[in-house]
Short mmCIF file of N, CA, C and O in Angstrom, two decimals:
data_model
loop_
_atom_site.label_atom_id
_atom_site.label_comp_id
_atom_site.label_asym_id
_atom_site.label_seq_id
_atom_site.Cartn_x
_atom_site.Cartn_y
_atom_site.Cartn_z
N MET A 434 0.81 -1.18 0.00
CA MET A 434 0.03 0.04 -0.12
C MET A 434 0.82 1.29 -0.01
O MET A 434 0.58 2.22 -0.64
N LYS A 435 1.95 1.24 0.74
CA LYS A 435 2.85 2.45 0.85
C LYS A 435 3.41 2.76 -0.57
O LYS A 435 3.50 3.89 -0.89
N ASN A 436 3.94 1.76 -1.23
CA ASN A 436 4.54 1.98 -2.61
C ASN A 436 3.50 2.61 -3.60
O ASN A 436 3.84 3.39 -4.39
N TRP A 437 2.28 2.05 -3.50
CA TRP A 437 1.21 2.64 -4.36
C TRP A 437 0.97 4.04 -4.09
O TRP A 437 0.82 4.89 -4.97
N PHE A 438 0.91 4.42 -2.80
CA PHE A 438 0.65 5.74 -2.38
C PHE A 438 1.88 6.59 -2.82
O PHE A 438 1.62 7.75 -3.31
N ARG A 439 2.99 6.20 -2.64
CA ARG A 439 4.26 6.92 -3.02
C ARG A 439 4.19 7.24 -4.50
O ARG A 439 4.62 8.33 -4.99
N LYS A 440 3.87 6.25 -5.35
CA LYS A 440 3.80 6.44 -6.73
C LYS A 440 2.76 7.56 -7.15
O LYS A 440 3.01 8.36 -8.06
N ILE A 441 1.61 7.52 -6.58
CA ILE A 441 0.54 8.53 -6.75
C ILE A 441 1.15 9.92 -6.41
O ILE A 441 1.05 10.86 -7.17
N VAL A 442 1.65 10.08 -5.24
CA VAL A 442 2.15 11.37 -4.71
C VAL A 442 3.33 11.78 -5.74
O VAL A 442 3.35 13.00 -6.11
N SER A 443 4.26 10.91 -6.05
CA SER A 443 5.31 11.23 -7.01
C SER A 443 4.79 11.80 -8.39
O SER A 443 5.26 12.75 -8.93
N THR A 444 3.69 11.12 -8.85
CA THR A 444 3.14 11.55 -10.14
C THR A 444 2.45 12.83 -9.95
O THR A 444 2.70 13.73 -10.85
N LEU A 445 1.78 13.09 -8.95
CA LEU A 445 1.09 14.44 -8.71
C LEU A 445 2.25 15.58 -8.53
O LEU A 445 2.00 16.62 -9.08
N VAL A 446 3.29 15.20 -7.89
CA VAL A 446 4.28 16.26 -7.77
C VAL A 446 4.88 16.65 -9.07
O VAL A 446 5.11 17.80 -9.34
N LYS A 447 5.13 15.69 -9.86
CA LYS A 447 5.62 15.94 -11.24
C LYS A 447 4.65 16.75 -12.10
O LYS A 447 5.04 17.71 -12.86
N TRP A 448 3.35 16.41 -11.97
CA TRP A 448 2.35 17.16 -12.74
C TRP A 448 2.35 18.67 -12.40
O TRP A 448 2.08 19.52 -13.15
N PHE A 449 2.47 18.86 -11.02
CA PHE A 449 2.32 20.36 -10.58
C PHE A 449 3.62 20.96 -10.37
O PHE A 449 3.60 22.20 -9.95
N GLU A 450 4.75 20.38 -10.66
CA GLU A 450 6.03 21.06 -10.50
C GLU A 450 6.06 22.13 -11.52
O GLU A 450 5.77 21.93 -12.70
N PRO A 451 6.51 23.35 -11.13
CA PRO A 451 6.60 24.40 -12.13
C PRO A 451 7.57 24.13 -13.22
O PRO A 451 8.54 23.50 -12.99
N ARG A 452 7.20 24.58 -14.46
CA ARG A 452 8.09 24.44 -15.55
C ARG A 452 9.01 25.68 -15.69
O ARG A 452 8.68 26.71 -15.20
N HIS A 453 10.20 25.40 -16.30
CA HIS A 453 11.01 26.61 -16.54
C HIS A 453 10.49 27.34 -17.80
O HIS A 453 9.98 26.66 -18.72
N LYS A 454 10.63 28.70 -17.83
CA LYS A 454 10.23 29.29 -19.03
C LYS A 454 11.49 29.53 -19.86
O LYS A 454 12.63 29.44 -19.40
N ILE A 455 11.30 29.82 -21.12
CA ILE A 455 12.34 29.94 -22.09
C ILE A 455 12.45 31.39 -22.51
O ILE A 455 11.38 31.98 -22.92
N GLU A 456 13.74 31.93 -22.62
CA GLU A 456 13.82 33.28 -23.21
C GLU A 456 15.01 33.17 -24.17
O GLU A 456 16.12 32.56 -23.88
N GLN A 457 14.80 33.75 -25.41
CA GLN A 457 15.81 33.83 -26.34
C GLN A 457 16.41 35.22 -26.28
O GLN A 457 15.72 36.23 -26.40
N VAL A 458 17.77 35.29 -26.09
CA VAL A 458 18.44 36.59 -25.88
C VAL A 458 19.72 36.56 -26.72
O VAL A 458 20.31 35.51 -27.03
N GLU A 459 20.10 37.75 -27.22
CA GLU A 459 21.33 37.88 -27.99
C GLU A 459 22.60 37.76 -27.04
O GLU A 459 23.61 37.26 -27.52
N GLU A 460 22.52 38.20 -25.86
CA GLU A 460 23.60 38.12 -24.85
C GLU A 460 23.06 37.69 -23.58
O GLU A 460 21.96 38.05 -23.19
N ALA A 461 23.81 36.87 -22.83
CA ALA A 461 23.40 36.46 -21.45
C ALA A 461 23.20 37.59 -20.56
O ALA A 461 24.05 38.47 -20.47
N PRO A 462 22.11 37.64 -19.84
CA PRO A 462 21.92 38.73 -18.89
C PRO A 462 22.79 38.60 -17.73
O PRO A 462 23.35 37.57 -17.46
N THR A 463 23.12 39.68 -17.05
CA THR A 463 24.02 39.74 -15.89
C THR A 463 23.29 39.11 -14.72
O THR A 463 23.98 38.48 -13.83
N ILE A 464 21.99 39.23 -14.68
CA ILE A 464 21.19 38.56 -13.53
C ILE A 464 20.23 37.58 -14.21
O ILE A 464 19.39 37.99 -14.99
N LEU A 465 20.33 36.31 -13.81
CA LEU A 465 19.50 35.26 -14.32
C LEU A 465 18.42 35.06 -13.37
O LEU A 465 18.58 35.01 -12.13
N HIS A 466 17.18 34.87 -13.86
CA HIS A 466 16.07 34.64 -12.98
C HIS A 466 15.86 33.12 -12.79
O HIS A 466 16.29 32.32 -13.60
N ASP A 467 15.30 32.83 -11.66
CA ASP A 467 15.00 31.48 -11.32
C ASP A 467 14.04 30.88 -12.32
O ASP A 467 13.18 31.56 -12.80
N ARG A 468 14.09 29.64 -12.51
CA ARG A 468 13.23 28.82 -13.44
C ARG A 468 13.13 29.49 -14.83
O ARG A 468 12.10 29.46 -15.41
N THR A 469 14.27 30.01 -15.28
CA THR A 469 14.25 30.58 -16.65
C THR A 469 15.48 29.99 -17.41
O THR A 469 16.67 30.01 -16.79
N ILE A 470 15.32 29.52 -18.56
CA ILE A 470 16.39 28.95 -19.33
C ILE A 470 16.64 29.92 -20.50
O ILE A 470 15.65 30.27 -21.26
N TYR A 471 17.81 30.42 -20.66
CA TYR A 471 18.19 31.39 -21.68
C TYR A 471 18.89 30.73 -22.85
O TYR A 471 19.90 30.03 -22.63
N LEU A 472 18.30 30.90 -24.02
CA LEU A 472 18.99 30.48 -25.25
C LEU A 472 19.75 31.70 -25.78
O LEU A 472 19.13 32.77 -26.18
N VAL A 473 21.05 31.71 -25.66
CA VAL A 473 21.91 32.86 -25.88
C VAL A 473 22.50 32.83 -27.28
O VAL A 473 23.12 31.81 -27.65
N GLY A 474 22.38 33.92 -28.08
CA GLY A 474 22.93 34.01 -29.37
C GLY A 474 21.96 34.36 -30.39
O GLY A 474 20.88 34.90 -30.06
N ASN A 475 22.27 34.08 -31.62
CA ASN A 475 21.40 34.33 -32.80
C ASN A 475 20.13 33.53 -32.52
O ASN A 475 20.13 32.33 -32.09
N ILE A 476 18.97 34.07 -32.82
CA ILE A 476 17.67 33.42 -32.59
C ILE A 476 17.61 32.04 -33.34
O ILE A 476 17.10 31.13 -32.81
N ASP A 477 18.13 32.12 -34.58
CA ASP A 477 18.12 30.81 -35.32
C ASP A 477 19.10 29.80 -34.98
O ASP A 477 18.92 28.62 -35.07
N GLU A 478 20.28 30.31 -34.32
CA GLU A 478 21.36 29.38 -33.84
C GLU A 478 22.01 29.91 -32.65
O GLU A 478 23.06 30.42 -32.65
N PRO A 479 21.34 29.66 -31.52
CA PRO A 479 21.95 30.03 -30.25
C PRO A 479 23.23 29.23 -30.04
O PRO A 479 23.33 28.05 -30.54
N TRP A 480 24.14 29.79 -29.36
CA TRP A 480 25.44 29.14 -29.13
C TRP A 480 25.70 28.64 -27.70
O TRP A 480 26.52 27.79 -27.43
N VAL A 481 24.79 29.02 -26.77
CA VAL A 481 24.93 28.51 -25.39
C VAL A 481 23.57 28.63 -24.75
O VAL A 481 22.67 29.41 -25.13
N ILE A 482 23.38 27.74 -23.75
CA ILE A 482 22.16 27.68 -22.92
C ILE A 482 22.72 28.13 -21.51
O ILE A 482 23.71 27.61 -21.03
N ALA A 483 22.01 29.08 -20.89
CA ALA A 483 22.44 29.51 -19.54
C ALA A 483 21.15 29.53 -18.67
O ALA A 483 20.07 29.85 -19.02
N PHE A 484 21.37 29.03 -17.40
CA PHE A 484 20.40 29.01 -16.33
C PHE A 484 20.98 28.81 -14.98
O PHE A 484 22.10 28.40 -14.87
N LYS A 485 20.22 29.14 -13.94
CA LYS A 485 20.67 28.88 -12.54
C LYS A 485 20.42 27.39 -12.27
O LYS A 485 19.51 26.73 -12.66
N CYS A 486 21.42 26.82 -11.52
CA CYS A 486 21.27 25.46 -11.11
C CYS A 486 19.94 25.27 -10.35
O CYS A 486 19.64 26.06 -9.36
N PRO A 487 19.17 24.29 -10.68
CA PRO A 487 17.77 24.13 -10.13
C PRO A 487 17.92 23.56 -8.65
O PRO A 487 16.82 23.54 -8.00
N CYS A 488 19.11 23.17 -8.14
CA CYS A 488 19.11 22.61 -6.91
C CYS A 488 19.02 23.67 -5.78
O CYS A 488 18.73 23.40 -4.58
N GLY A 489 19.22 24.95 -6.14
CA GLY A 489 19.10 26.01 -5.20
C GLY A 489 20.45 26.57 -4.74
O GLY A 489 20.54 27.61 -3.96
N CYS A 490 21.58 26.05 -5.33
CA CYS A 490 22.87 26.58 -4.98
C CYS A 490 23.27 27.88 -5.63
O CYS A 490 24.20 28.48 -5.30
N ASN A 491 22.40 28.32 -6.64
CA ASN A 491 22.51 29.60 -7.32
C ASN A 491 23.70 29.68 -8.24
O ASN A 491 23.99 30.80 -8.79
N SER A 492 24.37 28.55 -8.52
CA SER A 492 25.44 28.62 -9.55
C SER A 492 24.81 28.76 -10.93
O SER A 492 23.69 28.29 -11.15
N ILE A 493 25.49 29.39 -11.84
CA ILE A 493 25.15 29.60 -13.20
C ILE A 493 25.68 28.46 -14.02
O ILE A 493 26.84 28.18 -13.97
N ILE A 494 24.85 27.82 -14.74
CA ILE A 494 25.22 26.71 -15.69
C ILE A 494 25.24 27.24 -17.10
O ILE A 494 24.22 27.82 -17.51
N HIS A 495 26.29 26.98 -17.81
CA HIS A 495 26.39 27.27 -19.23
C HIS A 495 26.58 26.00 -19.99
O HIS A 495 27.48 25.20 -19.71
N LEU A 496 25.75 25.80 -21.00
CA LEU A 496 25.86 24.55 -21.83
C LEU A 496 26.14 24.93 -23.22
O LEU A 496 25.42 25.69 -23.88
N ASN A 497 27.24 24.45 -23.68
CA ASN A 497 27.74 24.74 -25.15
C ASN A 497 26.76 24.01 -26.16
O ASN A 497 26.45 22.91 -25.98
N LEU A 498 26.43 24.82 -27.18
CA LEU A 498 25.63 24.31 -28.25
C LEU A 498 26.39 24.21 -29.56
O LEU A 498 25.87 23.87 -30.56
N LEU A 499 27.65 24.73 -29.55
CA LEU A 499 28.46 24.75 -30.83
C LEU A 499 28.92 23.39 -31.20
O LEU A 499 29.38 22.59 -30.52
N GLU A 500 28.72 23.07 -32.54
CA GLU A 500 28.99 21.72 -33.03
C GLU A 500 30.50 21.33 -33.02
O GLU A 500 30.75 20.23 -32.80
N ASP A 501 31.30 22.25 -33.08
CA ASP A 501 32.70 21.97 -33.18
C ASP A 501 33.44 22.06 -31.81
O ASP A 501 34.72 22.05 -31.73
N ALA A 502 32.67 22.13 -30.79
CA ALA A 502 33.39 22.19 -29.38
C ALA A 502 32.77 21.07 -28.53
O ALA A 502 31.66 20.66 -28.78
N GLU A 503 33.52 20.66 -27.58
CA GLU A 503 33.10 19.60 -26.68
C GLU A 503 33.26 19.98 -25.18
O GLU A 503 34.25 20.83 -24.99
N PRO A 504 32.49 19.63 -24.24
CA PRO A 504 31.25 18.85 -24.50
C PRO A 504 30.17 19.83 -25.19
O PRO A 504 30.24 20.98 -25.11
N ARG A 505 29.21 19.12 -25.73
CA ARG A 505 28.09 19.72 -26.44
C ARG A 505 26.80 19.25 -26.06
O ARG A 505 26.65 17.94 -25.90
N TRP A 506 25.82 20.14 -25.94
CA TRP A 506 24.50 19.70 -25.69
C TRP A 506 23.57 20.06 -26.94
O TRP A 506 23.95 20.93 -27.79
N LYS A 507 22.51 19.44 -27.01
CA LYS A 507 21.45 19.76 -28.03
C LYS A 507 20.20 20.08 -27.27
O LYS A 507 19.96 19.68 -26.17
N TYR A 508 19.32 20.85 -27.96
CA TYR A 508 18.02 21.17 -27.32
C TYR A 508 16.99 21.05 -28.45
O TYR A 508 17.23 21.15 -29.66
N SER A 509 15.71 20.91 -28.02
CA SER A 509 14.54 21.00 -28.91
C SER A 509 13.47 21.80 -28.19
O SER A 509 13.32 21.71 -26.91
N LEU A 510 12.65 22.51 -28.94
CA LEU A 510 11.52 23.17 -28.48
C LEU A 510 10.27 22.67 -28.99
O LEU A 510 10.17 22.36 -30.16
N THR A 511 9.23 22.57 -28.17
CA THR A 511 7.92 22.18 -28.62
C THR A 511 7.16 23.47 -29.07
O THR A 511 7.60 24.53 -28.85
N SER A 512 6.04 23.19 -29.65
CA SER A 512 5.21 24.27 -30.07
C SER A 512 4.70 25.10 -28.96
O SER A 512 4.42 26.29 -29.10
N LYS A 513 4.68 24.62 -27.75
CA LYS A 513 4.34 25.31 -26.53
C LYS A 513 5.47 25.90 -25.78
O LYS A 513 5.40 26.28 -24.68
N LYS A 514 6.61 26.02 -26.57
CA LYS A 514 7.89 26.60 -25.97
C LYS A 514 8.36 25.89 -24.75
O LYS A 514 8.71 26.48 -23.75
N ARG A 515 8.30 24.49 -24.85
CA ARG A 515 8.90 23.71 -23.80
C ARG A 515 10.11 23.07 -24.25
O ARG A 515 10.21 22.67 -25.47
N VAL A 516 11.15 23.21 -23.51
CA VAL A 516 12.56 22.83 -23.98
C VAL A 516 12.95 21.45 -23.36
O VAL A 516 12.68 21.13 -22.28
N THR A 517 13.62 20.66 -24.19
CA THR A 517 14.29 19.39 -23.83
C THR A 517 15.74 19.53 -24.21
O THR A 517 16.10 19.97 -25.27
N ILE A 518 16.54 19.30 -23.18
CA ILE A 518 18.03 19.43 -23.37
C ILE A 518 18.66 17.97 -23.17
O ILE A 518 18.25 17.24 -22.30
N SER A 519 19.61 17.69 -24.16
CA SER A 519 20.25 16.38 -24.01
C SER A 519 21.79 16.57 -24.37
O SER A 519 22.09 17.44 -25.17
N PRO A 520 22.63 15.82 -23.79
CA PRO A 520 22.36 14.78 -22.82
C PRO A 520 22.02 15.39 -21.38
O PRO A 520 21.79 16.59 -21.32
N SER A 521 22.07 14.61 -20.35
CA SER A 521 21.84 15.18 -18.99
C SER A 521 22.85 16.23 -18.62
O SER A 521 23.95 16.32 -19.19
N ILE A 522 22.53 16.95 -17.57
CA ILE A 522 23.48 17.94 -16.98
C ILE A 522 23.97 17.41 -15.72
O ILE A 522 23.23 16.99 -14.85
N TRP A 523 25.33 17.20 -15.60
CA TRP A 523 25.89 16.53 -14.46
C TRP A 523 27.09 17.51 -14.04
O TRP A 523 28.08 17.55 -14.64
N ARG A 524 26.90 18.25 -12.89
CA ARG A 524 27.80 19.14 -12.43
C ARG A 524 29.00 18.42 -11.72
O ARG A 524 28.73 17.58 -10.83
N THR A 525 30.18 18.59 -12.20
CA THR A 525 31.31 17.93 -11.58
C THR A 525 31.93 18.65 -10.43
O THR A 525 32.80 18.16 -9.69
N LYS A 526 31.55 19.98 -10.21
CA LYS A 526 32.05 20.74 -9.18
C LYS A 526 30.78 21.33 -8.39
O LYS A 526 29.72 21.27 -8.87
N GLY A 527 31.12 21.95 -7.26
CA GLY A 527 30.03 22.57 -6.54
C GLY A 527 29.01 21.59 -5.99
O GLY A 527 29.42 20.57 -5.28
N CYS A 528 27.73 21.69 -6.30
CA CYS A 528 26.71 20.85 -5.73
C CYS A 528 26.70 19.46 -6.27
O CYS A 528 26.11 18.55 -5.70
N LYS A 529 27.31 19.21 -7.38
CA LYS A 529 27.46 17.87 -8.12
C LYS A 529 26.09 17.36 -8.46
O LYS A 529 25.80 16.14 -8.55
N SER A 530 25.09 18.27 -8.69
CA SER A 530 23.78 17.80 -9.13
C SER A 530 23.78 17.08 -10.44
O SER A 530 24.66 17.34 -11.38
N HIS A 531 22.89 16.18 -10.70
CA HIS A 531 22.69 15.47 -11.95
C HIS A 531 21.28 15.30 -12.33
O HIS A 531 20.47 14.94 -11.49
N PHE A 532 20.90 15.93 -13.46
CA PHE A 532 19.49 16.03 -13.72
C PHE A 532 19.30 16.14 -15.35
O PHE A 532 20.24 16.36 -16.08
N PHE A 533 18.06 15.81 -15.78
CA PHE A 533 17.69 16.05 -17.14
C PHE A 533 16.65 17.19 -17.14
O PHE A 533 16.07 17.50 -16.13
N ILE A 534 16.62 17.91 -18.31
CA ILE A 534 15.56 18.88 -18.49
C ILE A 534 14.76 18.29 -19.64
O ILE A 534 15.20 18.11 -20.77
N ARG A 535 13.46 17.94 -19.41
CA ARG A 535 12.59 17.40 -20.25
C ARG A 535 11.25 18.17 -20.26
O ARG A 535 10.70 18.34 -19.19
N LYS A 536 10.82 18.77 -21.41
CA LYS A 536 9.61 19.52 -21.53
C LYS A 536 9.55 20.61 -20.51
O LYS A 536 8.56 20.78 -19.83
N SER A 537 10.79 21.33 -20.31
CA SER A 537 10.96 22.40 -19.40
C SER A 537 10.76 22.08 -17.90
O SER A 537 10.67 22.97 -17.03
N ARG A 538 10.89 20.80 -17.57
CA ARG A 538 10.88 20.34 -16.23
C ARG A 538 12.18 19.68 -15.88
O ARG A 538 12.82 18.98 -16.71
N VAL A 539 12.55 19.88 -14.58
CA VAL A 539 13.77 19.12 -14.10
C VAL A 539 13.45 17.72 -13.64
O VAL A 539 12.53 17.55 -12.84
N ASN A 540 14.12 16.73 -14.25
CA ASN A 540 14.01 15.33 -13.81
C ASN A 540 15.39 15.07 -13.07
O ASN A 540 16.37 14.87 -13.69
N TRP A 541 15.30 14.82 -11.77
CA TRP A 541 16.54 14.63 -11.01
C TRP A 541 17.04 13.26 -11.08
O TRP A 541 16.30 12.29 -10.99
N VAL A 542 18.30 13.13 -11.28
CA VAL A 542 18.99 11.77 -11.04
C VAL A 542 19.58 11.87 -9.66
O VAL A 542 19.36 10.92 -8.90
N TRP A 543 20.21 12.98 -9.26
CA TRP A 543 20.77 13.20 -7.90
C TRP A 543 21.05 14.67 -7.74
O TRP A 543 21.55 15.27 -8.57
N ALA A 544 20.74 15.11 -6.59
CA ALA A 544 21.11 16.42 -6.13
C ALA A 544 21.49 16.53 -4.77
O ALA A 544 20.89 15.96 -3.80
N ASN A 545 22.55 17.34 -4.44
CA ASN A 545 22.97 17.46 -3.08
C ASN A 545 22.19 18.53 -2.34
O ASN A 545 21.64 18.33 -1.25
N GLN A 546 22.03 19.73 -2.91
CA GLN A 546 21.39 20.81 -2.30
C GLN A 546 19.84 20.78 -2.39
O GLN A 546 19.19 21.25 -1.50
N ARG A 547 19.34 20.02 -3.33
CA ARG A 547 17.90 20.04 -3.50
C ARG A 547 17.05 19.69 -2.21
O ARG A 547 16.03 20.31 -1.95
N ASP A 548 17.54 18.69 -1.52
CA ASP A 548 16.85 18.23 -0.34
C ASP A 548 16.95 19.16 0.82
O ASP A 548 16.28 18.87 1.86
N PHE A 549 17.76 20.10 0.78
CA PHE A 549 18.12 21.01 1.95
C PHE A 549 17.46 22.42 1.73
O PHE A 549 17.46 23.17 2.72
N GLY A 550 17.10 22.75 0.53
CA GLY A 550 16.63 24.12 0.24
C GLY A 550 15.26 24.39 0.36
O GLY A 550 14.37 24.43 0.88
#
């Protein structure tokens, strides 16, 4: 019974978890807003994704989109402006959070700060 209840609660939490909004900008802003993913560069071909770490540590994450540089991430936008980023984001310094962004929601693999904030 407990596992069944936990699955229901987990599903409800995912449904009601706020999504990140998307902003396309030519230059990264000096102050990044919570739950906002910035596509930085040319509107047709952004070169980096920038956002605050969702664990609450307030570190700024920059993900390279340039084809000739490594590591490199890819993104896709739905018609409702929901973003999916691949592969996962795994911070090797600081909070060491590991997560996916799917349809503008954070799917946690592991986070250090998330459980304390």
